[in-house]
Amino acid sequence: MDDSITLKGIKDGLLVTIKPGGKWSERMKRLAALIDGQGNFFRGARVMLSVGARNLGQRELQSAQKMLAKRDVALIGVLSESMNTTGAALKLGLRVDLGAADMVTSPVAQVAPLPHKPPRIDPEERGTHGVLLRRTLRNGRTVHSDGHVVVLGDVNAGAVIVAEGDVIVWGRLRGVVHAGAGGDEAAVVCALYLAPTQLRIAGYISISPEARPGKPQPEKAMVRNGRIEAVAWDYRNMG
Amino acid sequence: MGARVITITSGKGGVGKTTSTANLAVALAQLGKRVVCVDADIGLRNLDVVMGLENRIVYDLVDVVEGRCGLRQALVRDKRVPQLYLLPASQTHDKTAVSPQDMVTLTNQLRADYDVVLIDSPAGIEWGFRNALAPADEVIVVTNPEIPAVRDADRIIGVIEAEERSIAVSVVINRAKPDMIRRGEMMSVADVLEVLAVTLLGIVPEDRRVTTASNNGAPLTLADRHAPVSRAFVEIARRLLGEEIPIRDPAGEGVWLRMARRLGLGR
């Protein structure tokens, strides 16, 4: 295959590199044929010509510009190591360098650009959101969330938390809590000391037992066997 | 800048805000401070009665705000203690006669001439409380070791914490009954602080003579300075002035009780 012409994608168009050697007019014919052979691919494209050390005058550049324009391709600039060529390009109002951002693009012809594909998000993580409150919720405070609620502090009696997701309290939970308020029966409520005035998960309601013997321990409440049950919240019950 | 403006509030009524204000004012004045008490409970005044100054009132807070008299004219001096004054509330006006901004303006006028301005707040979290809170540098929340009182104290602390400016909050536990606490029939000091989680300024024991003193118009701190209640208020006053005085647990838990509790037998 003829590799006298190579193409690269750049920020604002295509970089067309014309290899040294050969007659300029032959190379332009070859480029014209290349463009014509691609159907509509080049239509509306913006092209930067890289000509190496080739010495070109205004007339040659203008004819190249005309040839491209006929095919609905705009010549935006010419890259060259030749002072004459660069000068001619400048006189025609063409750019003679790449923007900084264009220096690090990958060649279209050799390697396909990396597809813009976001990393796969585990369905479990998708849409997970919530609020974090780093204070004690006092009597009279109400918190609503369509996600999860995490409290670093106590939830005092008289405070209310309504969450469509889970409720985690790193402190003493004495207020009213409704987890899974949108109907999610898999929602859980965890607290270092679980003694809510009233605890609701989805459509279930429970109240804390009056006296709880022994030392307070972290607990997790969830719906099990058709009612709300609390289990020790520790390494044995992480699932 | 001058005076510190300290508002005394509680949320719940009947926990002893007004008697605490009167006794604390007397204690501060006895310690040589220039003190003004402002009764912000407009329409339901009684700080004047507790202080025994009712019959000497000529003008009141609303008269000052509405320009019928000067601030100095409305101040009633307590002749029993040097440098103790009262700005009485109005008995006849509605509480909406005064705005929070009025209270700020008024206390700013007092700051220059006094060391401490004590504002006796009405119960609740409505207008009257807002008036009392607006000029406060510090707030003392008075509560009893009873669940309803602690609930309301918690609520009011939440309201104070929600203010944009930061206001120092401390708590006074009033009417503690050591024998009931010891028997587990009353919340202990630790129980109260566990919920409220603010600085404890002092514990005042229950004493029926406080009621008698209020009826007689002479705060107990004035009538009997050696009563445990009076000593408690003097200690609170000294702590307010920056002294470090350890707080004794009124229940005075013995070793046995503490051990029993540790074994899970207590309460």
Short mmCIF file of C-alpha atoms in Angstrom, two decimals:
data_model
loop_
_atom_site.label_atom_id
_atom_site.label_comp_id
_atom_site.label_asym_id
_atom_site.label_seq_id
_atom_site.Cartn_x
_atom_site.Cartn_y
_atom_site.Cartn_z
CA MET A 1 0.00 0.00 0.00
CA ASP A 2 1.11 3.51 -0.75
CA ASP A 3 2.24 5.12 2.49
CA SER A 4 3.31 8.43 0.98
CA ILE A 5 0.35 10.05 2.73
CA THR A 6 -0.71 9.36 6.31
CA LEU A 7 -3.60 10.75 8.34
CA LYS A 8 -3.83 11.63 12.02
CA GLY A 9 -6.70 12.97 14.03
CA ILE A 10 -5.92 16.27 15.73
CA LYS A 11 -7.99 18.48 17.95
CA ASP A 12 -9.61 20.52 15.22
CA GLY A 13 -9.41 18.24 12.24
CA LEU A 14 -7.02 15.98 10.36
CA LEU A 15 -3.29 16.15 10.07
CA VAL A 16 -2.24 15.01 6.58
CA THR A 17 1.42 14.14 6.36
CA ILE A 18 3.00 14.13 2.92
CA LYS A 19 6.16 12.03 2.92
CA PRO A 20 9.30 13.61 1.43
CA GLY A 21 10.29 12.76 -2.11
CA GLY A 22 8.21 12.50 -5.26
CA LYS A 23 6.67 15.34 -7.17
CA TRP A 24 4.37 17.68 -5.25
CA SER A 25 1.73 17.61 -8.00
CA GLU A 26 1.77 13.79 -7.97
CA ARG A 27 1.30 13.79 -4.22
CA MET A 28 -1.64 16.18 -4.52
CA LYS A 29 -3.27 13.97 -7.13
CA ARG A 30 -2.78 11.03 -4.80
CA LEU A 31 -4.40 12.99 -1.96
CA ALA A 32 -7.30 13.97 -4.21
CA ALA A 33 -7.81 10.33 -5.15
CA LEU A 34 -7.64 9.34 -1.50
CA ILE A 35 -10.32 11.85 -0.56
CA ASP A 36 -12.51 10.90 -3.50
CA GLY A 37 -12.15 7.24 -2.62
CA GLN A 38 -13.55 7.79 0.90
CA GLY A 39 -16.98 8.97 -0.17
CA ASN A 40 -18.33 11.49 2.29
CA PHE A 41 -15.74 10.84 4.98
CA PHE A 42 -13.79 14.03 4.26
CA ARG A 43 -16.76 16.26 3.60
CA GLY A 44 -16.56 19.33 5.85
CA ALA A 45 -13.18 18.26 7.26
CA ARG A 46 -10.50 20.70 8.34
CA VAL A 47 -7.05 19.68 7.24
CA MET A 48 -3.56 20.59 8.30
CA LEU A 49 -0.85 19.63 5.82
CA SER A 50 2.48 18.45 7.13
CA VAL A 51 5.02 18.73 4.32
CA GLY A 52 8.34 18.20 6.06
CA ALA A 53 11.28 20.05 4.49
CA ARG A 54 9.57 20.39 1.13
CA ASN A 55 10.02 23.81 -0.40
CA LEU A 56 6.68 25.12 -1.58
CA GLY A 57 5.56 28.48 -2.88
CA GLN A 58 2.30 30.34 -2.54
CA ARG A 59 1.08 29.05 -5.90
CA GLU A 60 1.51 25.39 -4.93
CA LEU A 61 -0.21 25.87 -1.64
CA GLN A 62 -3.04 27.75 -3.28
CA SER A 63 -3.63 24.97 -5.80
CA ALA A 64 -3.69 22.45 -2.96
CA GLN A 65 -6.18 24.66 -1.15
CA LYS A 66 -8.35 24.83 -4.30
CA MET A 67 -8.18 21.08 -4.82
CA LEU A 68 -9.31 20.53 -1.23
CA ALA A 69 -12.00 23.21 -1.36
CA LYS A 70 -13.49 21.53 -4.45
CA ARG A 71 -13.97 18.46 -2.26
CA ASP A 72 -15.50 20.51 0.58
CA VAL A 73 -12.35 20.22 2.69
CA ALA A 74 -10.83 23.30 4.33
CA LEU A 75 -7.10 23.80 4.54
CA ILE A 76 -6.40 25.38 7.88
CA GLY A 77 -2.64 25.24 8.04
CA VAL A 78 0.69 23.96 6.79
CA LEU A 79 3.46 22.49 8.90
CA SER A 80 6.89 22.68 7.45
CA GLU A 81 10.55 22.82 8.37
CA SER A 82 11.18 25.00 5.29
CA MET A 83 11.25 28.73 5.89
CA ASN A 84 9.93 29.38 2.38
CA THR A 85 6.97 27.07 2.77
CA THR A 86 6.11 28.47 6.19
CA GLY A 87 6.40 32.01 4.84
CA ALA A 88 4.12 31.21 1.90
CA ALA A 89 1.59 29.62 4.23
CA LEU A 90 1.62 32.69 6.48
CA LYS A 91 1.01 34.95 3.48
CA LEU A 92 -2.06 32.90 2.67
CA GLY A 93 -3.30 33.37 6.24
CA LEU A 94 -2.76 29.71 7.14
CA ARG A 95 -1.67 28.38 10.49
CA VAL A 96 1.88 27.09 10.71
CA ASP A 97 1.78 25.23 14.01
CA LEU A 98 -0.36 22.89 15.99
CA GLY A 99 -2.08 24.01 19.17
CA ALA A 100 -0.47 22.56 22.28
CA ALA A 101 -3.43 20.28 22.79
CA ASP A 102 -2.83 18.66 19.42
CA MET A 103 0.60 17.39 20.25
CA VAL A 104 -0.61 14.36 22.11
CA THR A 105 -3.21 12.82 19.87
CA SER A 106 -3.13 9.29 18.64
CA PRO A 107 -2.80 8.50 14.95
CA VAL A 108 -6.11 7.62 13.36
CA ALA A 109 -4.62 5.41 10.72
CA GLN A 110 -2.67 3.18 13.08
CA VAL A 111 -4.52 3.08 16.39
CA ALA A 112 -8.18 3.76 16.89
CA PRO A 113 -8.72 6.45 19.52
CA LEU A 114 -9.76 5.06 22.88
CA PRO A 115 -13.51 4.84 22.90
CA HIS A 116 -15.07 7.09 25.50
CA LYS A 117 -16.65 4.41 27.61
CA PRO A 118 -17.27 4.99 31.32
CA PRO A 119 -16.06 2.26 33.65
CA ARG A 120 -18.68 -0.32 34.33
CA ILE A 121 -20.55 0.56 37.51
CA ASP A 122 -21.70 -2.29 39.62
CA PRO A 123 -25.50 -2.22 39.79
CA GLU A 124 -25.13 -2.21 43.57
CA GLU A 125 -23.28 1.09 43.45
CA ARG A 126 -25.41 2.76 40.81
CA GLY A 127 -27.63 5.52 42.11
CA THR A 128 -26.44 5.06 45.67
CA HIS A 129 -26.48 8.36 47.48
CA GLY A 130 -27.27 9.75 50.87
CA VAL A 131 -26.60 12.39 53.46
CA LEU A 132 -23.92 12.50 56.13
CA LEU A 133 -24.67 14.53 59.24
CA ARG A 134 -21.73 15.14 61.50
CA ARG A 135 -23.62 16.31 64.58
CA THR A 136 -26.09 15.19 67.21
CA LEU A 137 -29.68 15.45 66.01
CA ARG A 138 -31.61 17.05 68.83
CA ASN A 139 -35.28 16.96 69.69
CA GLY A 140 -37.27 18.66 66.95
CA ARG A 141 -34.82 18.00 64.12
CA THR A 142 -36.21 16.20 61.10
CA VAL A 143 -34.11 14.67 58.33
CA HIS A 144 -35.58 13.48 55.04
CA SER A 145 -33.60 11.71 52.35
CA ASP A 146 -34.45 9.77 49.21
CA GLY A 147 -31.17 7.92 49.80
CA HIS A 148 -29.33 6.73 52.87
CA VAL A 149 -28.74 8.70 56.07
CA VAL A 150 -25.53 8.47 58.09
CA VAL A 151 -25.27 10.31 61.40
CA LEU A 152 -21.98 10.75 63.22
CA GLY A 153 -23.49 11.61 66.59
CA ASP A 154 -26.57 10.79 68.60
CA VAL A 155 -30.14 10.91 67.41
CA ASN A 156 -31.98 12.19 70.46
CA ALA A 157 -35.57 11.46 71.39
CA GLY A 158 -37.83 13.79 69.43
CA ALA A 159 -35.61 13.79 66.33
CA VAL A 160 -36.99 12.09 63.21
CA ILE A 161 -35.15 10.48 60.29
CA VAL A 162 -37.04 9.38 57.19
CA ALA A 163 -34.91 7.69 54.53
CA GLU A 164 -35.74 5.68 51.46
CA GLY A 165 -32.52 3.78 51.99
CA ASP A 166 -30.64 2.68 55.10
CA VAL A 167 -29.99 4.60 58.29
CA ILE A 168 -26.63 4.29 60.04
CA VAL A 169 -26.08 6.04 63.37
CA TRP A 170 -22.60 6.14 64.82
CA GLY A 171 -23.98 7.03 68.22
CA ARG A 172 -27.08 6.49 70.32
CA LEU A 173 -30.33 6.22 68.42
CA ARG A 174 -33.29 7.29 70.56
CA GLY A 175 -35.48 9.19 68.10
CA VAL A 176 -37.91 7.97 65.45
CA VAL A 177 -36.43 6.32 62.38
CA HIS A 178 -38.07 5.16 59.17
CA ALA A 179 -35.76 3.31 56.79
CA GLY A 180 -36.90 2.02 53.40
CA ALA A 181 -39.61 4.65 53.54
CA GLY A 182 -40.31 4.12 49.83
CA GLY A 183 -41.19 0.49 50.51
CA ASP A 184 -37.77 -1.16 50.46
CA GLU A 185 -38.05 -4.03 52.91
CA ALA A 186 -34.36 -4.81 52.53
CA ALA A 187 -33.42 -1.52 54.21
CA VAL A 188 -31.58 -1.72 57.53
CA VAL A 189 -31.08 0.51 60.54
CA CYS A 190 -27.78 0.30 62.41
CA ALA A 191 -26.71 2.10 65.57
CA LEU A 192 -24.05 1.80 68.22
CA TYR A 193 -26.91 1.89 70.71
CA LEU A 194 -30.27 1.04 69.20
CA ALA A 195 -33.08 2.35 71.39
CA PRO A 196 -35.38 4.26 69.05
CA THR A 197 -38.70 5.65 70.23
CA GLN A 198 -40.13 3.97 67.17
CA LEU A 199 -38.46 2.11 64.35
CA ARG A 200 -40.01 1.60 60.94
CA ILE A 201 -38.70 -0.30 57.96
CA ALA A 202 -40.87 -0.07 54.83
CA GLY A 203 -44.35 -0.91 56.16
CA TYR A 204 -43.23 -2.50 59.44
CA ILE A 205 -43.28 -0.73 62.78
CA SER A 206 -41.67 -1.68 66.07
CA ILE A 207 -40.91 -0.04 69.38
CA SER A 208 -37.91 -0.69 71.58
CA PRO A 209 -38.38 -3.03 74.51
CA GLU A 210 -38.79 -1.15 77.80
CA ALA A 211 -35.77 -2.35 79.71
CA ARG A 212 -32.75 -3.74 77.94
CA PRO A 213 -30.53 -5.68 80.26
CA GLY A 214 -26.78 -5.67 79.91
CA LYS A 215 -24.35 -3.34 78.27
CA PRO A 216 -25.52 -1.49 75.16
CA GLN A 217 -24.07 -2.99 72.03
CA PRO A 218 -24.17 -2.04 68.36
CA GLU A 219 -27.21 -3.51 66.67
CA LYS A 220 -28.67 -3.82 63.22
CA ALA A 221 -32.42 -3.89 62.68
CA MET A 222 -33.99 -5.45 59.59
CA VAL A 223 -37.14 -7.11 58.40
CA ARG A 224 -37.00 -10.84 58.98
CA ASN A 225 -39.76 -13.42 59.30
CA GLY A 226 -42.41 -10.78 58.72
CA ARG A 227 -41.27 -8.46 61.51
CA ILE A 228 -38.46 -6.15 62.50
CA GLU A 229 -35.64 -7.95 64.28
CA ALA A 230 -32.44 -6.58 65.76
CA VAL A 231 -29.20 -8.52 65.77
CA ALA A 232 -25.78 -7.68 67.12
CA TRP A 233 -24.02 -5.45 64.61
CA ASP A 234 -20.55 -6.88 64.59
CA TYR A 235 -18.17 -8.98 62.57
CA ARG A 236 -20.39 -12.01 62.93
CA ASN A 237 -23.33 -10.31 61.26
CA MET A 238 -21.84 -8.29 58.47
CA GLY A 239 -23.85 -10.01 55.75
CA MET B 1 -18.14 46.27 74.89
CA GLY B 2 -18.61 45.97 78.67
CA ALA B 3 -21.19 43.58 79.99
CA ARG B 4 -21.73 39.95 79.13
CA VAL B 5 -25.30 39.30 78.11
CA ILE B 6 -26.45 35.95 79.45
CA THR B 7 -29.90 34.59 78.66
CA ILE B 8 -31.50 32.07 80.97
CA THR B 9 -33.95 29.76 79.27
CA SER B 10 -35.34 26.23 79.49
CA GLY B 11 -37.87 25.38 76.82
CA LYS B 12 -40.23 23.85 79.34
CA GLY B 13 -41.96 26.07 81.87
CA GLY B 14 -41.78 25.56 85.59
CA VAL B 15 -38.23 24.25 85.82
CA GLY B 16 -37.00 27.28 87.75
CA LYS B 17 -35.79 29.81 85.19
CA THR B 18 -37.01 32.82 87.09
CA THR B 19 -35.81 31.69 90.53
CA SER B 20 -32.47 30.74 88.96
CA THR B 21 -32.20 34.19 87.35
CA ALA B 22 -32.99 35.92 90.65
CA ASN B 23 -30.61 33.80 92.71
CA LEU B 24 -27.80 33.98 90.18
CA ALA B 25 -28.24 37.76 89.96
CA VAL B 26 -27.98 38.08 93.74
CA ALA B 27 -24.92 35.80 93.81
CA LEU B 28 -23.17 37.80 91.07
CA ALA B 29 -24.00 41.09 92.79
CA GLN B 30 -22.70 39.74 96.11
CA LEU B 31 -19.46 38.90 94.30
CA GLY B 32 -19.17 42.60 93.47
CA LYS B 33 -20.49 42.60 89.91
CA ARG B 34 -22.81 45.24 88.53
CA VAL B 35 -25.86 43.24 87.47
CA VAL B 36 -29.07 44.03 85.58
CA CYS B 37 -31.85 41.49 85.27
CA VAL B 38 -34.12 41.90 82.27
CA ASP B 39 -37.49 40.18 82.45
CA ALA B 40 -38.23 39.22 78.85
CA ASP B 41 -41.45 37.42 79.74
CA ILE B 42 -43.67 40.22 78.54
CA GLY B 43 -47.29 39.84 79.54
CA LEU B 44 -46.49 37.28 82.23
CA ARG B 45 -43.89 39.03 84.33
CA ASN B 46 -42.85 37.60 87.67
CA LEU B 47 -39.14 38.14 88.09
CA ASP B 48 -40.09 41.33 89.95
CA VAL B 49 -42.24 39.32 92.36
CA VAL B 50 -39.54 36.72 93.00
CA MET B 51 -37.04 39.52 93.61
CA GLY B 52 -39.50 41.38 95.80
CA LEU B 53 -39.41 44.54 93.70
CA GLU B 54 -42.95 44.51 92.36
CA ASN B 55 -44.19 47.48 94.38
CA ARG B 56 -41.39 49.74 93.18
CA ILE B 57 -42.02 49.43 89.46
CA VAL B 58 -42.87 52.68 87.70
CA TYR B 59 -41.94 51.99 84.09
CA ASP B 60 -41.25 48.74 82.27
CA LEU B 61 -39.42 47.32 79.26
CA VAL B 62 -42.19 48.18 76.81
CA ASP B 63 -42.22 51.78 78.07
CA VAL B 64 -38.51 51.97 77.26
CA VAL B 65 -38.92 50.40 73.82
CA GLU B 66 -41.84 52.65 72.96
CA GLY B 67 -40.02 55.74 74.21
CA ARG B 68 -42.27 56.69 77.12
CA CYS B 69 -39.28 56.82 79.45
CA GLY B 70 -35.53 56.56 79.48
CA LEU B 71 -33.77 53.27 80.18
CA ARG B 72 -32.41 54.46 83.55
CA GLN B 73 -35.85 55.57 84.70
CA ALA B 74 -37.22 52.08 84.20
CA LEU B 75 -34.48 50.30 86.15
CA VAL B 76 -35.47 49.30 89.67
CA ARG B 77 -32.59 49.10 92.12
CA ASP B 78 -32.51 46.30 94.67
CA LYS B 79 -31.63 48.06 97.92
CA ARG B 80 -30.55 44.88 99.71
CA VAL B 81 -27.56 44.22 97.44
CA PRO B 82 -25.18 46.78 95.96
CA GLN B 83 -25.35 47.16 92.17
CA LEU B 84 -28.33 44.92 91.42
CA TYR B 85 -31.00 46.25 89.09
CA LEU B 86 -34.15 44.96 87.43
CA LEU B 87 -35.70 45.99 84.15
CA PRO B 88 -39.23 44.66 84.63
CA ALA B 89 -41.45 43.21 81.92
CA SER B 90 -44.75 44.78 81.06
CA GLN B 91 -47.79 43.12 82.54
CA THR B 92 -50.28 44.63 80.16
CA HIS B 93 -48.69 44.50 76.75
CA ASP B 94 -48.60 41.69 74.28
CA LYS B 95 -45.16 40.14 73.72
CA THR B 96 -45.19 41.34 70.11
CA ALA B 97 -44.74 44.88 71.46
CA VAL B 98 -41.01 44.13 71.50
CA SER B 99 -38.87 42.84 68.64
CA PRO B 100 -35.56 40.96 68.77
CA GLN B 101 -33.88 44.09 67.36
CA ASP B 102 -35.36 46.17 70.21
CA MET B 103 -33.77 43.76 72.66
CA VAL B 104 -30.38 44.07 70.97
CA THR B 105 -30.57 47.86 71.03
CA LEU B 106 -31.65 47.91 74.64
CA THR B 107 -28.99 45.52 75.93
CA ASN B 108 -26.32 47.38 73.97
CA GLN B 109 -27.29 50.48 75.98
CA LEU B 110 -26.83 48.47 79.18
CA ARG B 111 -23.48 46.95 78.27
CA ALA B 112 -21.45 50.05 79.04
CA ASP B 113 -22.64 50.48 82.62
CA TYR B 114 -22.85 46.91 83.90
CA ASP B 115 -20.80 43.72 84.13
CA VAL B 116 -23.56 41.20 83.57
CA VAL B 117 -26.96 41.48 81.91
CA LEU B 118 -29.13 38.50 82.83
CA ILE B 119 -32.15 37.98 80.62
CA ASP B 120 -34.98 35.84 81.99
CA SER B 121 -36.52 34.17 78.96
CA PRO B 122 -40.12 33.02 78.77
CA ALA B 123 -40.76 29.30 78.26
CA GLY B 124 -41.26 27.96 74.76
CA ILE B 125 -39.46 28.57 71.49
CA GLU B 126 -41.69 31.30 70.11
CA TRP B 127 -41.47 35.09 69.90
CA GLY B 128 -40.64 35.71 73.54
CA PHE B 129 -37.76 33.26 73.45
CA ARG B 130 -36.53 34.82 70.20
CA ASN B 131 -36.52 38.21 71.92
CA ALA B 132 -34.51 36.83 74.82
CA LEU B 133 -32.06 34.98 72.55
CA ALA B 134 -31.36 37.82 70.09
CA PRO B 135 -28.98 39.84 72.32
CA ALA B 136 -27.38 36.86 74.11
CA ASP B 137 -23.63 36.26 74.17
CA GLU B 138 -24.19 33.12 76.22
CA VAL B 139 -27.15 30.99 77.14
CA ILE B 140 -27.76 29.06 80.34
CA VAL B 141 -30.33 26.32 79.90
CA VAL B 142 -32.05 25.42 83.15
CA THR B 143 -33.48 21.95 83.35
CA ASN B 144 -34.71 19.42 85.90
CA PRO B 145 -33.55 15.82 86.01
CA GLU B 146 -36.86 14.76 84.47
CA ILE B 147 -37.39 13.44 80.97
CA PRO B 148 -39.90 16.08 79.79
CA ALA B 149 -37.67 18.93 80.98
CA VAL B 150 -34.57 17.38 79.39
CA ARG B 151 -36.47 16.84 76.13
CA ASP B 152 -37.37 20.50 75.94
CA ALA B 153 -33.86 21.54 76.94
CA ASP B 154 -32.54 19.40 74.08
CA ARG B 155 -34.98 21.06 71.71
CA ILE B 156 -34.01 24.57 72.78
CA ILE B 157 -30.30 23.77 72.50
CA GLY B 158 -30.98 22.57 68.95
CA VAL B 159 -32.66 25.92 68.17
CA ILE B 160 -29.71 27.84 69.67
CA GLU B 161 -27.20 25.72 67.72
CA ALA B 162 -29.10 26.47 64.52
CA GLU B 163 -28.43 30.21 64.96
CA GLU B 164 -25.93 31.65 62.50
CA ARG B 165 -23.74 33.20 65.16
CA SER B 166 -22.24 30.82 67.68
CA ILE B 167 -23.58 31.19 71.20
CA ALA B 168 -22.00 29.42 74.17
CA VAL B 169 -24.49 27.09 75.82
CA SER B 170 -24.23 25.61 79.30
CA VAL B 171 -26.72 23.81 81.49
CA VAL B 172 -27.83 24.10 85.10
CA ILE B 173 -29.57 21.09 86.57
CA ASN B 174 -32.12 22.46 88.98
CA ARG B 175 -34.17 20.69 91.66
CA ALA B 176 -32.03 17.58 91.82
CA LYS B 177 -33.24 15.19 94.51
CA PRO B 178 -30.25 13.13 95.66
CA ASP B 179 -32.29 10.42 97.37
CA MET B 180 -34.46 9.87 94.30
CA ILE B 181 -31.43 9.79 92.04
CA ARG B 182 -29.78 7.28 94.35
CA ARG B 183 -32.84 5.06 94.21
CA GLY B 184 -32.88 5.34 90.42
CA GLU B 185 -36.23 7.13 90.48
CA MET B 186 -34.82 10.27 88.90
CA MET B 187 -32.43 10.84 86.03
CA SER B 188 -28.87 11.13 87.25
CA VAL B 189 -26.60 14.01 86.26
CA ALA B 190 -24.81 11.64 83.90
CA ASP B 191 -28.11 10.69 82.26
CA VAL B 192 -28.95 14.34 81.64
CA LEU B 193 -25.53 15.17 80.25
CA GLU B 194 -25.56 12.08 78.05
CA VAL B 195 -28.54 13.53 76.20
CA LEU B 196 -27.67 17.22 76.24
CA ALA B 197 -23.91 16.95 75.71
CA VAL B 198 -23.16 20.56 76.73
CA THR B 199 -21.06 22.10 79.53
CA LEU B 200 -22.47 21.58 83.00
CA LEU B 201 -22.43 24.86 84.89
CA GLY B 202 -23.86 23.58 88.14
CA ILE B 203 -26.32 21.41 90.02
CA VAL B 204 -28.89 22.95 92.35
CA PRO B 205 -30.51 20.66 94.89
CA GLU B 206 -34.23 20.66 95.55
CA ASP B 207 -35.19 22.76 98.58
CA ARG B 208 -38.73 23.72 99.53
CA ARG B 209 -37.42 26.94 101.02
CA VAL B 210 -36.88 28.20 97.46
CA THR B 211 -40.65 28.36 97.10
CA THR B 212 -41.04 30.14 100.43
CA ALA B 213 -38.34 32.59 99.47
CA SER B 214 -40.06 33.36 96.15
CA ASN B 215 -43.32 33.97 97.98
CA ASN B 216 -41.52 36.34 100.34
CA GLY B 217 -39.81 38.18 97.53
CA ALA B 218 -36.34 37.41 98.79
CA PRO B 219 -34.27 34.94 96.75
CA LEU B 220 -32.83 32.23 99.01
CA THR B 221 -29.29 33.27 98.08
CA LEU B 222 -30.14 36.58 99.77
CA ALA B 223 -32.22 35.18 102.62
CA ASP B 224 -29.90 32.35 103.69
CA ARG B 225 -26.50 32.36 102.09
CA HIS B 226 -25.52 29.11 103.79
CA ALA B 227 -28.35 27.02 102.36
CA PRO B 228 -27.12 24.35 99.90
CA VAL B 229 -29.16 26.06 97.16
CA SER B 230 -27.47 29.39 97.86
CA ARG B 231 -24.04 27.80 97.87
CA ALA B 232 -24.85 26.14 94.55
CA PHE B 233 -25.78 29.50 92.99
CA VAL B 234 -22.69 31.21 94.36
CA GLU B 235 -20.58 28.44 92.84
CA ILE B 236 -22.40 28.83 89.51
CA ALA B 237 -21.76 32.58 89.64
CA ARG B 238 -18.07 32.01 90.33
CA ARG B 239 -17.81 29.49 87.50
CA LEU B 240 -19.42 32.05 85.21
CA LEU B 241 -16.72 34.49 86.25
CA GLY B 242 -14.07 32.00 85.24
CA GLU B 243 -13.19 30.22 88.47
CA GLU B 244 -12.68 26.48 88.33
CA ILE B 245 -14.73 24.87 91.02
CA PRO B 246 -15.30 21.13 90.85
CA ILE B 247 -18.92 20.03 90.58
CA ARG B 248 -20.02 17.50 93.16
CA ASP B 249 -22.51 14.83 92.19
CA PRO B 250 -25.49 15.47 94.49
CA ALA B 251 -26.29 11.78 94.56
CA GLY B 252 -22.77 11.26 95.92
CA GLU B 253 -22.67 7.72 94.63
CA GLY B 254 -20.87 5.46 97.04
CA VAL B 255 -18.50 2.74 96.04
CA TRP B 256 -21.17 0.12 96.50
CA LEU B 257 -23.65 1.69 94.16
CA ARG B 258 -21.05 2.23 91.50
CA MET B 259 -19.99 -1.41 91.74
CA ALA B 260 -23.57 -2.57 91.62
CA ARG B 261 -24.14 -0.49 88.51
CA ARG B 262 -21.05 -1.87 86.90
CA LEU B 263 -22.38 -5.36 87.52
CA GLY B 264 -25.63 -4.36 85.86
CA LEU B 265 -27.65 -4.43 89.10
CA GLY B 266 -28.29 -0.72 89.39
CA ARG B 267 -31.14 1.11 87.67
#
